[in-house]
Coordinates of C-alpha atoms and ligand atoms in Angstrom, one line a residue:
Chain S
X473 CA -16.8 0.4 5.4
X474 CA -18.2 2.1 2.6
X475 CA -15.9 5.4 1.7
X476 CA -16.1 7.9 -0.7
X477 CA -15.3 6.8 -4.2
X478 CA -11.2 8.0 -5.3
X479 CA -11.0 11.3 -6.7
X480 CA -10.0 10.4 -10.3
X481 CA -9.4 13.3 -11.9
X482 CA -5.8 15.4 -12.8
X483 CA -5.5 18.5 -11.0
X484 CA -2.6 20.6 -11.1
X485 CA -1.1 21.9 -7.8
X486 CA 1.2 25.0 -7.9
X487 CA 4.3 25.2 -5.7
X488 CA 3.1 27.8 -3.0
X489 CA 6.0 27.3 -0.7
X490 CA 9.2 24.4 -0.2
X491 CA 10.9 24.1 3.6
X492 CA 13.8 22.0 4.0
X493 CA 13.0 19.1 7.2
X494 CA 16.8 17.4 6.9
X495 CA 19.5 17.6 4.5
X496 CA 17.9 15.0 2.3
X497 CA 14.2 15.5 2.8
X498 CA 11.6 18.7 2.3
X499 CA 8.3 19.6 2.5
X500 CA 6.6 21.2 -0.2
X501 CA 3.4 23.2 0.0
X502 CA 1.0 23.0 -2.8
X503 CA -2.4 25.3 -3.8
X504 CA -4.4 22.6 -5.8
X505 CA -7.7 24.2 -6.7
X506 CA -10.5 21.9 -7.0
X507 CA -9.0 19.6 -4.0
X508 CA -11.8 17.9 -2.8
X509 CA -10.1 17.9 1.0
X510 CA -8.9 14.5 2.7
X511 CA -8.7 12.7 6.0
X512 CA -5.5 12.3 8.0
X513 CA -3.7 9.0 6.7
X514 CA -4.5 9.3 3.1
X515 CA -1.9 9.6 0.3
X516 CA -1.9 11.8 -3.3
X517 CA -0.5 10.4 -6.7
X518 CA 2.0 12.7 -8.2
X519 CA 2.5 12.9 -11.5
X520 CA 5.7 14.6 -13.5
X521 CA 6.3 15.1 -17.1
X522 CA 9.5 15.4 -19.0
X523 CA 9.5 18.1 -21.8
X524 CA 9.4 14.6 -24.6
X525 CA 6.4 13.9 -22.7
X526 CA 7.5 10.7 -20.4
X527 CA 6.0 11.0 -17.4
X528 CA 6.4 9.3 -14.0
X529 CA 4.0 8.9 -11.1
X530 CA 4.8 7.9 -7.5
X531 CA 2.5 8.2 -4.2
X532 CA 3.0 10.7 -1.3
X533 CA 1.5 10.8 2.0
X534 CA -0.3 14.1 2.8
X535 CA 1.7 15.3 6.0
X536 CA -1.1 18.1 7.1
X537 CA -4.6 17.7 7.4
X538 CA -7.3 19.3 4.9
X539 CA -6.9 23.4 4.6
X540 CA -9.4 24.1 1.7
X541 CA -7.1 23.9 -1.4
X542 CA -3.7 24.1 0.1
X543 CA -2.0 20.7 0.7
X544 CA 1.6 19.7 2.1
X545 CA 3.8 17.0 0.9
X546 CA 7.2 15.6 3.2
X547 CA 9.5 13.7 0.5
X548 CA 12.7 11.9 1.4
X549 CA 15.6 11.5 -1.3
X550 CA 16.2 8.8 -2.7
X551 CA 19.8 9.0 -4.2
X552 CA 19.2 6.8 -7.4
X553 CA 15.5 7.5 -7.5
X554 CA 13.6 8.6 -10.5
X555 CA 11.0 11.2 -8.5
X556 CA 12.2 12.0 -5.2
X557 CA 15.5 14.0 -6.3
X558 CA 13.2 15.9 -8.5
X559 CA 10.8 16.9 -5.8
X560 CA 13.8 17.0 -3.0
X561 CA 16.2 19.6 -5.3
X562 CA 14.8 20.7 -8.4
X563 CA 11.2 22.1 -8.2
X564 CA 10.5 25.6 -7.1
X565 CA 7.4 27.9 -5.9
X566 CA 5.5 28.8 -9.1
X567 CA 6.3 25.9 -10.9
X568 CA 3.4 22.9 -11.0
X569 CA 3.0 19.3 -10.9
X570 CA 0.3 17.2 -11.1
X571 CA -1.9 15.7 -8.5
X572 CA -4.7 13.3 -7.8
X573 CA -6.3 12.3 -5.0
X574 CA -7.2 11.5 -1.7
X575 CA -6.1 8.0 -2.0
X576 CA -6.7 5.4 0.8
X577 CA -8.9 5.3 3.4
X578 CA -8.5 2.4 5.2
X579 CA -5.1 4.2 7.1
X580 CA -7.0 7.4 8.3
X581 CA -7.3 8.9 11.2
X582 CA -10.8 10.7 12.0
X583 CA -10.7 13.4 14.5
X584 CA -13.9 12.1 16.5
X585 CA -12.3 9.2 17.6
X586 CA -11.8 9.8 21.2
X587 CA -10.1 6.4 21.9
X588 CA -6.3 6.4 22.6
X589 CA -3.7 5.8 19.6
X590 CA -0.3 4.7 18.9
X591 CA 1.5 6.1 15.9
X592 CA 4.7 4.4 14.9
X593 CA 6.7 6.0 12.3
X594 CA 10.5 4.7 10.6
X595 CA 12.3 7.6 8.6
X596 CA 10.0 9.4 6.2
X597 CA 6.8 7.3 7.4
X598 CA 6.4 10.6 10.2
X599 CA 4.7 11.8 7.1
X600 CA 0.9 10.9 7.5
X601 CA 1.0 10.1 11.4
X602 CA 2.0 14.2 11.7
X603 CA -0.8 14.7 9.6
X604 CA -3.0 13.1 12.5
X605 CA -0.8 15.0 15.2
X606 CA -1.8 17.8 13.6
X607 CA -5.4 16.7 12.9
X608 CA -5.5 16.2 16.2
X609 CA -4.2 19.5 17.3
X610 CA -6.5 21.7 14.9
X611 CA -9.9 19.6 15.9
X612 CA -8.6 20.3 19.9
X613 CA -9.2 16.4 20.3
X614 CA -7.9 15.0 23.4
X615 CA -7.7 11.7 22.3
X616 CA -4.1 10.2 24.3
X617 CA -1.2 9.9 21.3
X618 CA 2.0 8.7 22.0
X619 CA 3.9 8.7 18.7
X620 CA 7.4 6.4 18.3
X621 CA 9.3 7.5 15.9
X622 CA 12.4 6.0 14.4
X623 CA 15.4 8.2 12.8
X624 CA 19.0 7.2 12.2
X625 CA 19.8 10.7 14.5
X626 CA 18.7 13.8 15.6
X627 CA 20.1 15.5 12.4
X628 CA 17.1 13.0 10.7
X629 CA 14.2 14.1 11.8
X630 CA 11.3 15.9 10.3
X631 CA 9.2 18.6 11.9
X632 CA 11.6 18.6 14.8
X633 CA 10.7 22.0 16.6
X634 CA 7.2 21.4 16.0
X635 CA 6.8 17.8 17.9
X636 CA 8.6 19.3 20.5
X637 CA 6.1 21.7 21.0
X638 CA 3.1 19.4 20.3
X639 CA 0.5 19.5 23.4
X640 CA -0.4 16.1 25.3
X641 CA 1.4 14.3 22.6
X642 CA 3.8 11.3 24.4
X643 CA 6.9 11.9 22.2
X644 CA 9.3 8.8 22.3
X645 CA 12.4 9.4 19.8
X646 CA 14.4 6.4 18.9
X647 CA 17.5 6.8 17.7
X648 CA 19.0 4.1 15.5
X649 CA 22.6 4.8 15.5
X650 CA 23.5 7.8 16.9
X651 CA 22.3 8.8 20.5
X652 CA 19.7 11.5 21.0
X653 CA 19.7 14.3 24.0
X654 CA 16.8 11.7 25.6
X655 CA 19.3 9.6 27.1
X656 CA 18.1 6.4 25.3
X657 CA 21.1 4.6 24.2
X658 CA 21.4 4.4 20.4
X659 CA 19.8 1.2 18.9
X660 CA 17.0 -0.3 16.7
X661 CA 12.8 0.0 18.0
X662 CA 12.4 -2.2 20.7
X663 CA 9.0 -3.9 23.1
X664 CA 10.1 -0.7 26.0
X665 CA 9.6 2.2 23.0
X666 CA 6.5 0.5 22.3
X667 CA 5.1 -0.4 25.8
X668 CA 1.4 1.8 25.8
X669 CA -2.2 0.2 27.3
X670 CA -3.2 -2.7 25.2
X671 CA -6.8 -1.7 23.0
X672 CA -5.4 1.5 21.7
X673 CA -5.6 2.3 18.0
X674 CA -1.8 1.5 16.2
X675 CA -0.7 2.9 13.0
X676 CA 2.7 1.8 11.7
X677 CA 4.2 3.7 8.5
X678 CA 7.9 3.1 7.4
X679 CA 10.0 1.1 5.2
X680 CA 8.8 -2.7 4.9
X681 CA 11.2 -3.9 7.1
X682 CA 10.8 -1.6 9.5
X683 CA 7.0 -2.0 9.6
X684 CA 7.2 -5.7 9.9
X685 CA 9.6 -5.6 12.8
X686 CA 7.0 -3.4 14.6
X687 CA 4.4 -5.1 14.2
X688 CA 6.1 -8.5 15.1
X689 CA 7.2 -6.4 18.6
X690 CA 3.4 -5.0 18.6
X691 CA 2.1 -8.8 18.0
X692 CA 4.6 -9.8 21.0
X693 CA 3.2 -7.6 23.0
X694 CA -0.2 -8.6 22.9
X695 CA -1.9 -5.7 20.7
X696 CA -4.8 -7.7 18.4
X697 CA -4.1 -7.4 14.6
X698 CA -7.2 -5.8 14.0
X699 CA -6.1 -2.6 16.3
X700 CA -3.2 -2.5 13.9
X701 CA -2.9 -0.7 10.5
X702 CA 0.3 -0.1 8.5
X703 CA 1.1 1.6 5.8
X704 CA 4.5 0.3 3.5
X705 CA 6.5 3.1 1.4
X706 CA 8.7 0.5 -0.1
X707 CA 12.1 0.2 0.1
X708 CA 13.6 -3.2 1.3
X709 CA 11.8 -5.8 -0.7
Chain O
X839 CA -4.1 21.9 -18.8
X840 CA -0.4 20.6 -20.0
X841 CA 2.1 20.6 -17.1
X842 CA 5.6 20.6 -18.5
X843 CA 8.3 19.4 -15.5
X844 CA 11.5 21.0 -16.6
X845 CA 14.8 19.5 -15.0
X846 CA 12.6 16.5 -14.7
X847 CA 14.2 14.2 -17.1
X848 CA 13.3 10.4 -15.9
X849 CA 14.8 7.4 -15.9
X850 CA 13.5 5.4 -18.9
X851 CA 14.0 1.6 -18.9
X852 CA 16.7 0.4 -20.6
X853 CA 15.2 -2.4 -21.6
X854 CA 12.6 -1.0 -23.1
X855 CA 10.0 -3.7 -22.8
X856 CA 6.1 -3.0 -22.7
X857 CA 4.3 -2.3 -19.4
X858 CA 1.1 -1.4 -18.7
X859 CA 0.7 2.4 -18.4
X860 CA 2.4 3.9 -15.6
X861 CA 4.0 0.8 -14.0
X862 CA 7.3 0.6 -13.7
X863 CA 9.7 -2.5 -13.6
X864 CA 11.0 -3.7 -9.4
X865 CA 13.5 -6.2 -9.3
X866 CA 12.6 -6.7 -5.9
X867 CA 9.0 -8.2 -4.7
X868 CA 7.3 -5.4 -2.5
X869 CA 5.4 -6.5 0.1
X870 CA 2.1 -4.1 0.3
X871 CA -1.0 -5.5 2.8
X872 CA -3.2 -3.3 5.5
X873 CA -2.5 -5.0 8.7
X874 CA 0.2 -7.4 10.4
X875 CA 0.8 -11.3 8.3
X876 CA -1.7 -13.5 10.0
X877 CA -0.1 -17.2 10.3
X878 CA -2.1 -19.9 9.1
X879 CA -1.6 -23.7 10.6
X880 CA -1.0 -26.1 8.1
X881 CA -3.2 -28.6 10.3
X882 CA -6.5 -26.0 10.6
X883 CA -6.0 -24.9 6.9
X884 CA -8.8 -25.2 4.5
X885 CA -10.2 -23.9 1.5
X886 CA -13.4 -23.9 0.6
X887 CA -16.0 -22.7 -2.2
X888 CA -19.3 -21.8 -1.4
X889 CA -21.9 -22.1 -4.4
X890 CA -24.8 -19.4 -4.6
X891 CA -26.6 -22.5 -3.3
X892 CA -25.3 -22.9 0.0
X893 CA -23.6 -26.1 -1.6
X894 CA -20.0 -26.2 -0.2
X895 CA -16.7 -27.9 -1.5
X896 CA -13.6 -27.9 0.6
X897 CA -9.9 -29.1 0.6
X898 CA -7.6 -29.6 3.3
X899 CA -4.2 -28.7 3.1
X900 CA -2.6 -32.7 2.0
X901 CA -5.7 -33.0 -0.3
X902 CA -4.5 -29.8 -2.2
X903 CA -1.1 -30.8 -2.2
X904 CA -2.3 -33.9 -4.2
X905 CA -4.0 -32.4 -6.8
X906 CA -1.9 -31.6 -10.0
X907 CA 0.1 -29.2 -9.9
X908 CA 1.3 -26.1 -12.4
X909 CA 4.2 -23.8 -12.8
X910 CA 3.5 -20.8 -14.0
X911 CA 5.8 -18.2 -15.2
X912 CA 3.7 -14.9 -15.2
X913 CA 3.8 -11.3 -15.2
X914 CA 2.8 -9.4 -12.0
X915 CA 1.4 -5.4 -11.9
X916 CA 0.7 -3.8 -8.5
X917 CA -1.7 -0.7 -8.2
X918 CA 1.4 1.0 -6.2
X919 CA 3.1 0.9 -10.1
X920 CA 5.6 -1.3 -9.7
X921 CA 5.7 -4.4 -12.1
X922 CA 7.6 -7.4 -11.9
X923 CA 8.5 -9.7 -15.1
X924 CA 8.4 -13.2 -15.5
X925 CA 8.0 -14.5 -12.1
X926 CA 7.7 -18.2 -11.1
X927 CA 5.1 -19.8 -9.4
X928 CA 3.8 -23.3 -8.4
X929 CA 0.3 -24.1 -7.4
X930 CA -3.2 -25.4 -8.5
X931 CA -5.2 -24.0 -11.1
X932 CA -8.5 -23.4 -10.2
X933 CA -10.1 -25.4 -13.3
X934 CA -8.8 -28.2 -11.3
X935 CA -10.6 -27.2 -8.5
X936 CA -13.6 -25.9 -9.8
X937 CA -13.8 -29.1 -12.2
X938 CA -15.9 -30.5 -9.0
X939 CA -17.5 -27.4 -8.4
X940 CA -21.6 -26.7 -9.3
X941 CA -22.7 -23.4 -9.9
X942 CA -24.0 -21.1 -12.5
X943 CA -23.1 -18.1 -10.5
X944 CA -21.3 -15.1 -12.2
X945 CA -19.5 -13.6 -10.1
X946 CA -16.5 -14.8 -7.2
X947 CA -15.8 -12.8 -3.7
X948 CA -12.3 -14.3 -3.0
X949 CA -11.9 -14.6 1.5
X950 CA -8.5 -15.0 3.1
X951 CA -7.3 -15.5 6.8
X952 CA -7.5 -12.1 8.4
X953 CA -10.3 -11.0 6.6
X954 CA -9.1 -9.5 3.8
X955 CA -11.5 -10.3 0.6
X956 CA -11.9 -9.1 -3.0
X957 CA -14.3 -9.9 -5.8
X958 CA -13.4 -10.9 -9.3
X959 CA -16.0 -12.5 -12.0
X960 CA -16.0 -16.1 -11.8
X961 CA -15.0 -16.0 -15.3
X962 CA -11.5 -14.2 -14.6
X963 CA -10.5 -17.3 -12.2
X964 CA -11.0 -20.0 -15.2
X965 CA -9.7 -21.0 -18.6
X966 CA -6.0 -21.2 -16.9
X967 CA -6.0 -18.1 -15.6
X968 CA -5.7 -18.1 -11.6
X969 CA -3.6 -20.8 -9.2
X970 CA -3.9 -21.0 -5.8
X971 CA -0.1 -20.6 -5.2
X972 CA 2.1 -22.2 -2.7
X973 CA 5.1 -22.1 -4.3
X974 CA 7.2 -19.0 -5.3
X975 CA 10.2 -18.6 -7.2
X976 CA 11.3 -22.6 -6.7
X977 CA 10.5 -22.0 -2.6
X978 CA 7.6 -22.6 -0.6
X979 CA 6.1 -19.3 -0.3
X980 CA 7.1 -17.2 2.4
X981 CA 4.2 -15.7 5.1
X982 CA 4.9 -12.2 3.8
X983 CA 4.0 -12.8 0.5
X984 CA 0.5 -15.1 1.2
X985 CA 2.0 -18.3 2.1
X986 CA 1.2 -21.0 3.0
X987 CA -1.4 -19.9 -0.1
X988 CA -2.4 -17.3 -2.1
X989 CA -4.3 -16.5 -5.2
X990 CA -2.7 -16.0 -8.3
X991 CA -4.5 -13.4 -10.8
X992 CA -1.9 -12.2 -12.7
X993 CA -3.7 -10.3 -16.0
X994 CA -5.4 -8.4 -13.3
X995 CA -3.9 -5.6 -10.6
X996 CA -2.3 -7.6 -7.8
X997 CA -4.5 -7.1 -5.2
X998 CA -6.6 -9.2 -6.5
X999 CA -4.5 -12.0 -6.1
X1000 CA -5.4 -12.4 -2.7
X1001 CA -2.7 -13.3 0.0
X1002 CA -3.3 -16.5 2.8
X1003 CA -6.6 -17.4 0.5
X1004 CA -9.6 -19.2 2.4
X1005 CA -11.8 -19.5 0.3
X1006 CA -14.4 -18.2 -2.3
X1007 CA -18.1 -17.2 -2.0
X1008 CA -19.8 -17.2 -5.5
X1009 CA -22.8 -14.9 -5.7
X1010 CA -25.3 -13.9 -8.6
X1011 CA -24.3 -10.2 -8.0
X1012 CA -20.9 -8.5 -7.7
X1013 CA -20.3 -7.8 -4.1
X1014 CA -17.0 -5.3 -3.2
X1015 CA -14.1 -6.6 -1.5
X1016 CA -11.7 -4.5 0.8
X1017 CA -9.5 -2.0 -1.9
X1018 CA -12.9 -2.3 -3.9
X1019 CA -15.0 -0.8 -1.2
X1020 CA -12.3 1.9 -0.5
X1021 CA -12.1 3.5 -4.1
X1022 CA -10.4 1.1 -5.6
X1023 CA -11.6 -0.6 -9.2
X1024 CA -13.9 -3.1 -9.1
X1025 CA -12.1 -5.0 -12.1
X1026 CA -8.6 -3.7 -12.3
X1027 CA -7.6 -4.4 -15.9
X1028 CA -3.7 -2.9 -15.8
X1029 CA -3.4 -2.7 -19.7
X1030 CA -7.1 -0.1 -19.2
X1031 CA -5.2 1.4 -16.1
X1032 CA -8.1 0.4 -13.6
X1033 CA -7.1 1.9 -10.6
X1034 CA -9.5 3.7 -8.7
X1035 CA -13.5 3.4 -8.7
X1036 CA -14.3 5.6 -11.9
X1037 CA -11.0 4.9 -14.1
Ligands
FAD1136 C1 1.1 4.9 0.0 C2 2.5 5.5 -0.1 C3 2.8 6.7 0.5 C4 4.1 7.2 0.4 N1 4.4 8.4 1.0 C5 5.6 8.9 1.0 C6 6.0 10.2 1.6 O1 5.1 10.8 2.3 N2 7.2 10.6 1.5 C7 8.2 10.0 0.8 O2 9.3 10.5 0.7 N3 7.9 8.8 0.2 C8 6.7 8.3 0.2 N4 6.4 7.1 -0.4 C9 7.4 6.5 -1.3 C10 7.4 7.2 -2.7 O3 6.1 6.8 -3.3 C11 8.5 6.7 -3.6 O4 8.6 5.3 -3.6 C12 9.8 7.3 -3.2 O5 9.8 8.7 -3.3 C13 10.9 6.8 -4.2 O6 10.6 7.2 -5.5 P1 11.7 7.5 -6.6 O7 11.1 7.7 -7.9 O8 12.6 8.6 -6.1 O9 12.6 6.1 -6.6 P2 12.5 4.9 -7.6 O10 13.1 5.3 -8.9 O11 11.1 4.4 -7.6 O12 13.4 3.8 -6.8 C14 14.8 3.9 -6.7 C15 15.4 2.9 -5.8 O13 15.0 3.2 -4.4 C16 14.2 2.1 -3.8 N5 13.2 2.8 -3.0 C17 11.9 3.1 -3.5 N6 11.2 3.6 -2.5 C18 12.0 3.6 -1.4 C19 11.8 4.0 0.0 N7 10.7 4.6 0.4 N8 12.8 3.9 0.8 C20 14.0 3.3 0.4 N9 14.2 2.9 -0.8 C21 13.2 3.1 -1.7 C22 13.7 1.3 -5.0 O14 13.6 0.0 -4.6 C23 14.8 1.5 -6.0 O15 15.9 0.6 -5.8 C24 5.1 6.5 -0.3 C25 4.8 5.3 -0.9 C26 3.6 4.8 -0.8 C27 3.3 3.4 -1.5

């Protein structure tokens, strides 16, 4: 279980590019020289400082796997938030924050894992499961993915054209509140969204409460704790 | 390299009051673990120290419940940043425990239900400084945050207070636990900002 040791130091990432996913959430695309490259799963620490010199750090999911020194961020506002409205409407190409990083390795994804996996994502926890959709996609694994993923409507979700066009990916939209064009009637995740071969490989990212219900209904189901790893963003307490 | 955010302006705390570097103050208690919240029968629980020896102590659930008992009212800092003032806690101290325990061992690898471990010199868990906890905030503590026991660290990072605690191995040599053997700091002083491996 031995991974490499955290990246510790400060490196300063340069807006390349910024593309809006929803109304409240956008990715940004970063060049960070020196990026040591990471696994699909892990997270960055990302650091901002006010002209007085205050500075706040908060950590983002890396939503693309490693291309040389060019990384991608997805980050959801959060209306009374201290980082995310900064990062959602301020910052522009050209301008720089800090970064450091990869973080975590425990909820990765490695390419050469043939074995089938279950990704199950609430709101902005899509974030590092696309990164192994599209880990998977650029290493041509075949490895079976069905990925659940959680939004309050259609207008909320990330990457939308792109899943759509993922290949040999089982896409199963749930739609919280407002129906979808799948014809699944509107309403929270429940043990049918979920239903997939016991023994596969499960990854649950989200809000605490939503990644506590799923894994209750994943539990139900008969899926054995160790097959299960979740990441929490926060949120509900 | 100085990186300047302009528009950035942050939200300082009102209040003012001292935190370790980069933390900031929750009101709320995150729940942060790897995996699903194993449940732990009352009736099978144990806990049990295992001396570099071999030698073995162990306490079942009503024999730690009649042990003496502590309230502390401590400070908690997470890795994730978040810190959380003055919380209230009622368990154990490990003196009490240890009081029967033989060793000259330095260091502790800390086991819970689930598998989850973390190591911690034996020193850190003495001299009233770590509870097993069963109590939280006047309430037995909920599954989600380590009940029906946990470890209570609190002057170092909070994953080292280990949730649903089993036990402890004490060993001559520092062994890494779970965070610790994915990059995480082997100590994890907050006040030194002991994150990650080489911090
Ligand atoms: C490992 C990890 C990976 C993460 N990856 C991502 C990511 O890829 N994209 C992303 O957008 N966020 C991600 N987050 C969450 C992110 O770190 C911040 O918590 C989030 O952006 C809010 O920061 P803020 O400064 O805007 O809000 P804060 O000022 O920290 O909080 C303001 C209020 O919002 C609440 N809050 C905090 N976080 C959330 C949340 N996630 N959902 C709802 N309410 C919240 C707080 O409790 C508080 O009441 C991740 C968190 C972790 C721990």
């Amino acid at each position: 279980m031995t991974e490499p040791a955290v990246r510790v130091r400060w490196l300063v990432g340069t807006v390349h590019s910024v593309r809006s996913e929803t109304a409240t959430a956008r990715s940004i695309v970063l060049d960070v020289p020196g990026w040591p490259g990471h696994l699909a799963g892990q997270h960055v620490d990302l650091r901002l400082t006010a002209p007085d010199g205050y500075q706040a750090v908060r950590s983002y999911s890396l939503a693309a796997p490693a291309d040389g020194q060019r990384v991608e961020l997805t980050v959801q506002l959060i209306e009374d938030g201290e980082v995310s409205p900064y990062l959602v409407d301020v910052v522009l190409p050209t301008e720089q924050v800090e970064l450091r990083g990869p973080v975590g390795g425990w909820f990765s994804w490695d390419p050469d894992r043939p074995g089938p996996v279950l990704l199950v994502a609430g709101g902005s926890g899509i974030v590092p499961l696309m990164a192994m959709v599209r880990a998977r996609a650029a290493a041509a694994s075949t490895a079976p993915f069905t990925l659940v993923y959680s939004v309050r409507g259609p207008a909320q979700r990330y990457y939308a054209e792109e899943l759509d066009r993922v290949d040999g990916l089982d896409l199963r939209m749930v739609h919280t509140r407002e129906a979808g064009p799948n014809g699944r009637p509107p309403g929270r995740i429940g043990p049918a969204d979920l239903d997939v071969a016991l023994g596969a490989r499960v990854y649950v990212c989200g809000p605490t409460g939503f990644v506590d219900a799923a894994i209750a209904l994943l539990l139900a189901a008969g899926h054995d704790a160790a097959d299960i790893r979740s990441e929490r963003f926060g949120g509900q307490p | 390299m100085n990186v300047v955010n302009r528009g950035f302006l942050g939200r300082r705390d009102p209040e003012r009051v001292e935190l370790p570097p980069g933390q900031y103050l929750t009101r709320d208690f995150p729940v942060l673990q790897a995996g699903p919240t194993p449940s732990v029968p009352l009736d099978q629980w144990r806990f049990t120290v295992r001396a570099e020896t071999g030698a073995e102590w162990a306490w079942t659930w009503p024999q730690l419940l009649a042990l003496p008992r502590e309230r502390p009212t401590v400070d908690i800092h997470c890795v994730t940043r978040w810190s959380k003032l003055a919380t209230t806690w009622e368990g154990v101290s490990l003196d009490t425990l240890f009081a029967e325990v033989e060793t000259v061992a330095d260091y502790a690898l800390v086991r819970s239900h689930g598998g989850y471990t973390t190591n911690l010199p034996l020193a850190d868990l003495l001299d009233g400084q770590a509870w097993i906890a069963f109590g939280y905030d006047g309430e037995e503590l909920a599954p989600a945050h380590g009940g029906p026991a946990r470890l209570l660290v609190p002057h170092l990072y909070f994953w080292k207070s280990a949730k649903w605690v089993s036990g402890i191995d004490l060993h001559h040599d520092d062994e890494p636990g779970f965070w610790e053997s994915l990059g995480y700091h082997e100590y994890g002083d907050p006040w030194r900002e002991q994150r990650y491996t080489d911090d």
